[in-house]
Tab-separated table of C-alpha atoms and ligand atoms in Angstrom:
chain	number	residue	atom	x	y	z
A	1	MET	CA	0.000	0.000	0.000
A	2	SER	CA	1.769	3.131	-1.245
A	3	LEU	CA	0.524	5.515	1.432
A	4	LEU	CA	2.426	3.429	3.992
A	5	LYS	CA	5.778	4.403	2.395
A	6	GLY	CA	7.477	1.165	3.282
A	7	THR	CA	5.921	0.713	6.712
A	8	ARG	CA	4.392	-2.720	7.256
A	9	VAL	CA	1.252	-2.925	9.411
A	10	THR	CA	0.279	-6.499	10.265
A	11	TRP	CA	-2.917	-7.495	12.047
A	12	LEU	CA	-2.437	-10.425	14.423
A	13	GLY	CA	-6.065	-10.894	15.433
A	14	HIS	CA	-8.148	-9.005	18.004
A	15	ALA	CA	-6.376	-5.678	18.788
A	16	THR	CA	-2.837	-6.969	18.290
A	17	VAL	CA	-0.937	-5.089	15.587
A	18	LEU	CA	2.718	-5.244	14.541
A	19	VAL	CA	4.204	-2.107	12.981
A	20	GLN	CA	7.548	-2.429	11.175
A	21	THR	CA	8.906	0.830	9.822
A	22	ALA	CA	10.966	1.194	6.668
A	23	LYS	CA	13.979	2.006	8.872
A	24	GLY	CA	13.518	-1.207	10.837
A	25	THR	CA	11.863	-0.142	14.093
A	26	HIS	CA	9.488	-2.851	15.288
A	27	ILE	CA	6.526	-1.923	17.484
A	28	LEU	CA	3.948	-4.403	18.781
A	29	ILE	CA	0.653	-3.001	20.059
A	30	ASP	CA	-1.494	-4.858	22.624
A	31	PRO	CA	0.089	-8.343	22.483
A	32	PHE	CA	-2.622	-10.976	22.999
A	33	ILE	CA	-1.159	-14.214	21.764
A	34	ALA	CA	-1.379	-17.369	23.894
A	35	HIS	CA	-5.111	-17.085	24.637
A	36	ASN	CA	-6.099	-15.218	21.477
A	37	PRO	CA	-8.212	-17.671	19.459
A	38	LYS	CA	-7.600	-15.627	16.289
A	39	TYR	CA	-3.815	-15.312	16.620
A	40	PRO	CA	-2.148	-16.729	13.482
A	41	ARG	CA	-0.193	-19.640	14.979
A	42	SER	CA	2.205	-19.924	12.055
A	43	PHE	CA	3.203	-16.257	12.281
A	44	VAL	CA	6.788	-15.654	13.397
A	45	LEU	CA	7.388	-12.410	15.288
A	46	PRO	CA	10.603	-10.566	14.423
A	47	GLU	CA	13.492	-11.515	16.682
A	48	LYS	CA	13.776	-7.957	17.962
A	49	ILE	CA	10.680	-6.023	18.972
A	50	HIS	CA	11.943	-2.643	20.098
A	51	TYR	CA	8.756	-1.408	21.737
A	52	ILE	CA	5.479	-2.811	23.011
A	53	LEU	CA	2.633	-0.306	23.367
A	54	LEU	CA	-0.236	-1.126	25.732
A	55	THR	CA	-3.525	0.763	25.395
A	56	HIS	CA	-4.990	-0.413	28.725
A	57	GLY	CA	-4.772	-3.110	31.370
A	58	HIS	CA	-7.359	-5.646	30.218
A	59	GLY	CA	-6.076	-9.159	29.687
A	60	ASP	CA	-6.947	-9.244	25.985
A	61	HIS	CA	-4.468	-6.366	25.495
A	62	ILE	CA	-1.605	-7.092	27.888
A	63	SER	CA	-1.580	-10.822	28.604
A	64	ASP	CA	1.571	-11.494	26.563
A	65	ALA	CA	3.408	-8.246	27.273
A	66	VAL	CA	5.712	-9.763	29.901
A	67	PRO	CA	6.832	-12.871	27.952
A	68	VAL	CA	7.179	-10.983	24.645
A	69	ALA	CA	9.213	-8.206	26.294
A	70	ALA	CA	11.528	-10.814	27.833
A	71	LYS	CA	11.957	-12.862	24.664
A	72	HIS	CA	12.232	-9.987	22.190
A	73	GLY	CA	14.100	-7.434	24.323
A	74	SER	CA	11.277	-4.885	24.285
A	75	THR	CA	10.662	-1.670	26.157
A	76	VAL	CA	7.020	-1.476	27.246
A	77	VAL	CA	5.284	1.886	26.772
A	78	ALA	CA	2.017	2.479	28.610
A	79	ILE	CA	0.168	4.891	30.846
A	80	TYR	CA	2.145	5.511	34.032
A	81	GLU	CA	0.304	3.116	36.365
A	82	LEU	CA	0.172	0.312	33.800
A	83	ALA	CA	3.884	0.698	33.065
A	84	ALA	CA	4.551	0.380	36.809
A	85	TYR	CA	2.300	-2.703	36.954
A	86	VAL	CA	4.161	-4.560	34.192
A	87	ALA	CA	7.485	-3.483	35.715
A	88	GLY	CA	6.273	-5.191	38.887
A	89	LYS	CA	5.608	-8.326	36.822
A	90	GLY	CA	9.226	-8.395	35.683
A	91	VAL	CA	9.482	-6.181	32.596
A	92	ALA	CA	12.961	-4.646	32.818
A	93	ASP	CA	12.463	-1.607	30.574
A	94	THR	CA	9.341	0.509	30.698
A	95	ILE	CA	8.327	4.018	29.752
A	96	GLY	CA	5.377	5.417	31.692
A	97	MET	CA	3.591	8.328	30.046
A	98	ASN	CA	0.151	9.854	30.091
A	99	VAL	CA	-2.655	11.093	27.891
A	100	GLY	CA	-1.690	14.042	25.709
A	101	GLY	CA	2.023	13.335	25.952
A	102	THR	CA	4.406	12.273	23.216
A	103	VAL	CA	7.498	10.085	23.426
A	104	GLN	CA	10.022	9.796	20.617
A	105	LEU	CA	10.785	6.136	19.907
A	106	GLU	CA	13.542	6.122	17.304
A	107	GLU	CA	11.929	7.778	14.262
A	108	VAL	CA	8.386	7.301	15.585
A	109	ALA	CA	6.669	10.003	17.644
A	110	VAL	CA	4.126	8.191	19.794
A	111	THR	CA	1.358	10.246	21.360
A	112	MET	CA	-1.050	8.835	23.925
A	113	VAL	CA	-4.594	10.002	23.218
A	114	ASP	CA	-8.005	9.611	24.832
A	115	ALA	CA	-10.164	6.526	24.753
A	116	LYS	CA	-13.456	5.904	26.537
A	117	HIS	CA	-13.319	2.517	28.244
A	118	SER	CA	-12.459	0.926	31.612
A	119	ALA	CA	-8.934	-0.240	32.316
A	120	ALA	CA	-8.191	-2.315	35.453
A	121	ALA	CA	-5.771	-5.240	35.391
A	122	GLN	CA	-6.622	-8.524	37.059
A	123	ASP	CA	-4.321	-11.175	38.435
A	124	GLU	CA	-4.340	-13.838	41.151
A	125	HIS	CA	-4.304	-11.087	43.798
A	126	GLY	CA	-7.391	-9.328	42.495
A	127	THR	CA	-8.150	-6.204	40.485
A	128	HIS	CA	-5.579	-3.412	40.191
A	129	TYR	CA	-5.869	0.225	39.186
A	130	VAL	CA	-3.613	0.707	36.164
A	131	GLY	CA	-4.616	4.146	34.920
A	132	VAL	CA	-7.216	4.895	32.287
A	133	ALA	CA	-7.716	3.445	28.831
A	134	ALA	CA	-5.931	5.221	25.997
A	135	GLY	CA	-5.169	5.118	22.309
A	136	PHE	CA	-1.938	5.828	20.434
A	137	VAL	CA	-0.998	7.956	17.449
A	138	LEU	CA	2.231	6.931	15.708
A	139	GLU	CA	3.794	9.626	13.521
A	140	ILE	CA	6.524	7.884	11.570
A	141	ALA	CA	9.196	10.175	10.087
A	142	ASP	CA	9.116	9.825	6.286
A	143	GLY	CA	6.182	7.450	6.781
A	144	PRO	CA	2.508	7.402	7.555
A	145	VAL	CA	0.541	8.531	10.601
A	146	LEU	CA	-1.193	5.625	12.288
A	147	TYR	CA	-3.886	5.716	14.984
A	148	HIS	CA	-4.672	2.687	17.174
A	149	ALA	CA	-7.802	3.571	19.125
A	150	GLY	CA	-7.496	0.832	21.754
A	151	ASP	CA	-10.864	-0.144	23.204
A	152	THR	CA	-13.283	2.753	23.040
A	153	SER	CA	-16.667	4.107	22.172
A	154	VAL	CA	-16.871	6.816	19.563
A	155	PHE	CA	-16.299	10.244	21.128
A	156	GLY	CA	-16.377	13.772	19.781
A	157	ASP	CA	-12.779	14.529	20.648
A	158	MET	CA	-11.676	12.155	17.900
A	159	LYS	CA	-12.025	15.388	15.910
A	160	LEU	CA	-9.098	16.770	17.926
A	161	ILE	CA	-7.033	13.695	17.084
A	162	ALA	CA	-7.782	14.349	13.407
A	163	GLU	CA	-6.998	18.059	13.677
A	164	LEU	CA	-3.713	17.504	15.510
A	165	TYR	CA	-2.298	14.425	13.792
A	166	ARG	CA	-4.257	13.684	10.580
A	167	PRO	CA	-3.970	9.895	10.780
A	168	GLU	CA	-3.993	8.148	7.412
A	169	VAL	CA	-4.652	4.735	8.899
A	170	ALA	CA	-7.212	4.367	11.704
A	171	MET	CA	-7.278	1.072	13.582
A	172	LEU	CA	-10.698	1.009	15.198
A	173	PRO	CA	-12.547	-1.567	17.318
A	174	ILE	CA	-15.789	-2.605	15.630
A	175	GLY	CA	-16.965	-5.718	17.487
A	176	GLY	CA	-19.496	-4.079	19.775
A	177	HIS	CA	-20.404	-5.251	23.307
A	178	TYR	CA	-17.141	-4.108	24.958
A	179	THR	CA	-16.362	-1.352	22.434
A	180	MET	CA	-18.094	0.541	19.680
A	181	GLY	CA	-19.593	-1.391	16.809
A	182	PRO	CA	-19.779	-0.620	13.077
A	183	LYS	CA	-22.439	2.103	13.392
A	184	GLU	CA	-20.337	4.075	15.864
A	185	ALA	CA	-17.078	3.333	14.030
A	186	ALA	CA	-18.635	4.788	10.886
A	187	LEU	CA	-19.239	8.046	12.763
A	188	ALA	CA	-15.661	7.863	14.075
A	189	ALA	CA	-14.557	7.622	10.441
A	190	THR	CA	-16.311	10.900	9.648
A	191	PHE	CA	-14.458	12.551	12.559
A	192	LEU	CA	-11.062	11.080	11.640
A	193	SER	CA	-11.196	11.067	7.807
A	194	PRO	CA	-8.525	8.391	7.431
A	195	ARG	CA	-7.604	6.924	4.066
A	196	VAL	CA	-7.826	3.391	5.458
A	197	ILE	CA	-9.579	1.780	8.413
A	198	LEU	CA	-8.149	-1.423	9.827
A	199	PRO	CA	-10.977	-2.983	11.856
A	200	LEU	CA	-9.979	-4.514	15.199
A	201	HIS	CA	-11.592	-6.293	18.157
A	202	PHE	CA	-14.255	-8.231	16.237
A	203	GLY	CA	-14.988	-11.925	15.808
A	204	THR	CA	-12.567	-13.022	18.520
A	205	PHE	CA	-15.340	-14.144	20.854
A	206	PRO	CA	-19.087	-14.640	20.152
A	207	PRO	CA	-20.274	-11.282	21.605
A	208	LEU	CA	-17.983	-9.295	19.260
A	209	LYS	CA	-20.429	-9.420	16.377
A	210	GLY	CA	-19.545	-6.354	14.265
A	211	THR	CA	-17.980	-7.078	10.873
A	212	PRO	CA	-15.788	-5.145	8.417
A	213	GLU	CA	-18.484	-5.693	5.750
A	214	GLU	CA	-21.032	-3.919	7.923
A	215	LEU	CA	-18.623	-1.040	8.472
A	216	ALA	CA	-17.744	-0.823	4.785
A	217	GLY	CA	-21.435	-0.440	3.990
A	218	LEU	CA	-21.661	2.573	6.314
A	219	VAL	CA	-18.545	4.626	5.519
A	220	ASP	CA	-17.846	6.963	2.638
A	221	SER	CA	-16.585	4.926	-0.310
A	222	ARG	CA	-13.396	7.039	-0.411
A	223	ILE	CA	-12.352	5.404	2.865
A	224	GLN	CA	-10.999	1.927	2.358
A	225	VAL	CA	-12.013	-0.654	4.964
A	226	ALA	CA	-9.232	-3.235	5.086
A	227	ARG	CA	-10.300	-6.851	5.206
A	228	LEU	CA	-7.264	-8.750	6.420
A	229	ALA	CA	-6.988	-12.251	7.763
A	230	PRO	CA	-4.901	-12.418	10.961
A	231	GLY	CA	-1.252	-12.487	9.935
A	232	GLU	CA	-1.824	-10.377	6.820
A	233	SER	CA	-0.436	-6.855	6.321
A	234	LEU	CA	-1.891	-3.704	4.825
B	301	NI	NI1	-10.730	-3.562	27.223
B	302	MN	MN1	-10.499	-5.467	24.716
């Protein structure tokens, strides 16, 4: 896809996305692997994953952050409390940030943006406060601007994300039940005006009923709705 200018964006099922820039920076967002029924089992992650971004503390977004960080030498980037939580679980390198802030990761400027969702983490000791749910904008130097919305409803301040960052690729949850569904994602598309939508967080479990076809029927035909199988790239 020419608008990606050499950046590879690979969907790994649910909300898990691997971004590999033309310069060779590898970023994995929301690693959900071992218990993700849609994870492509034959897919081989790159040996080095420089950064793991976590949108919020729910298990279907962070459950493989600790083992992947250990195996692939990754720095985990998340909201402050969630970064501290995974550090407590043994992740050696973390960057805690907060909503509205930007961190420069090699040639990628990563900004944490709003999402509307809950965010606690659960383990054998109970439920832990790990900050609020967020999304990420990735501005890749000499590359595209990507937006991963995390888990969220549609919200009016997506217009601010569009005004500030002009994402060309919007990765949006569409499954419904725990996030917005296609109807709401179609409104999000009017706020964001991306060139491409990569639908996330659908079909993984029975309640996540929204489909890319439904979304495609609701958005302006100038916006391409990607229909990838897990393991495929834009
Ligand atoms: Ni969630
Ligand atoms: Mn989720």
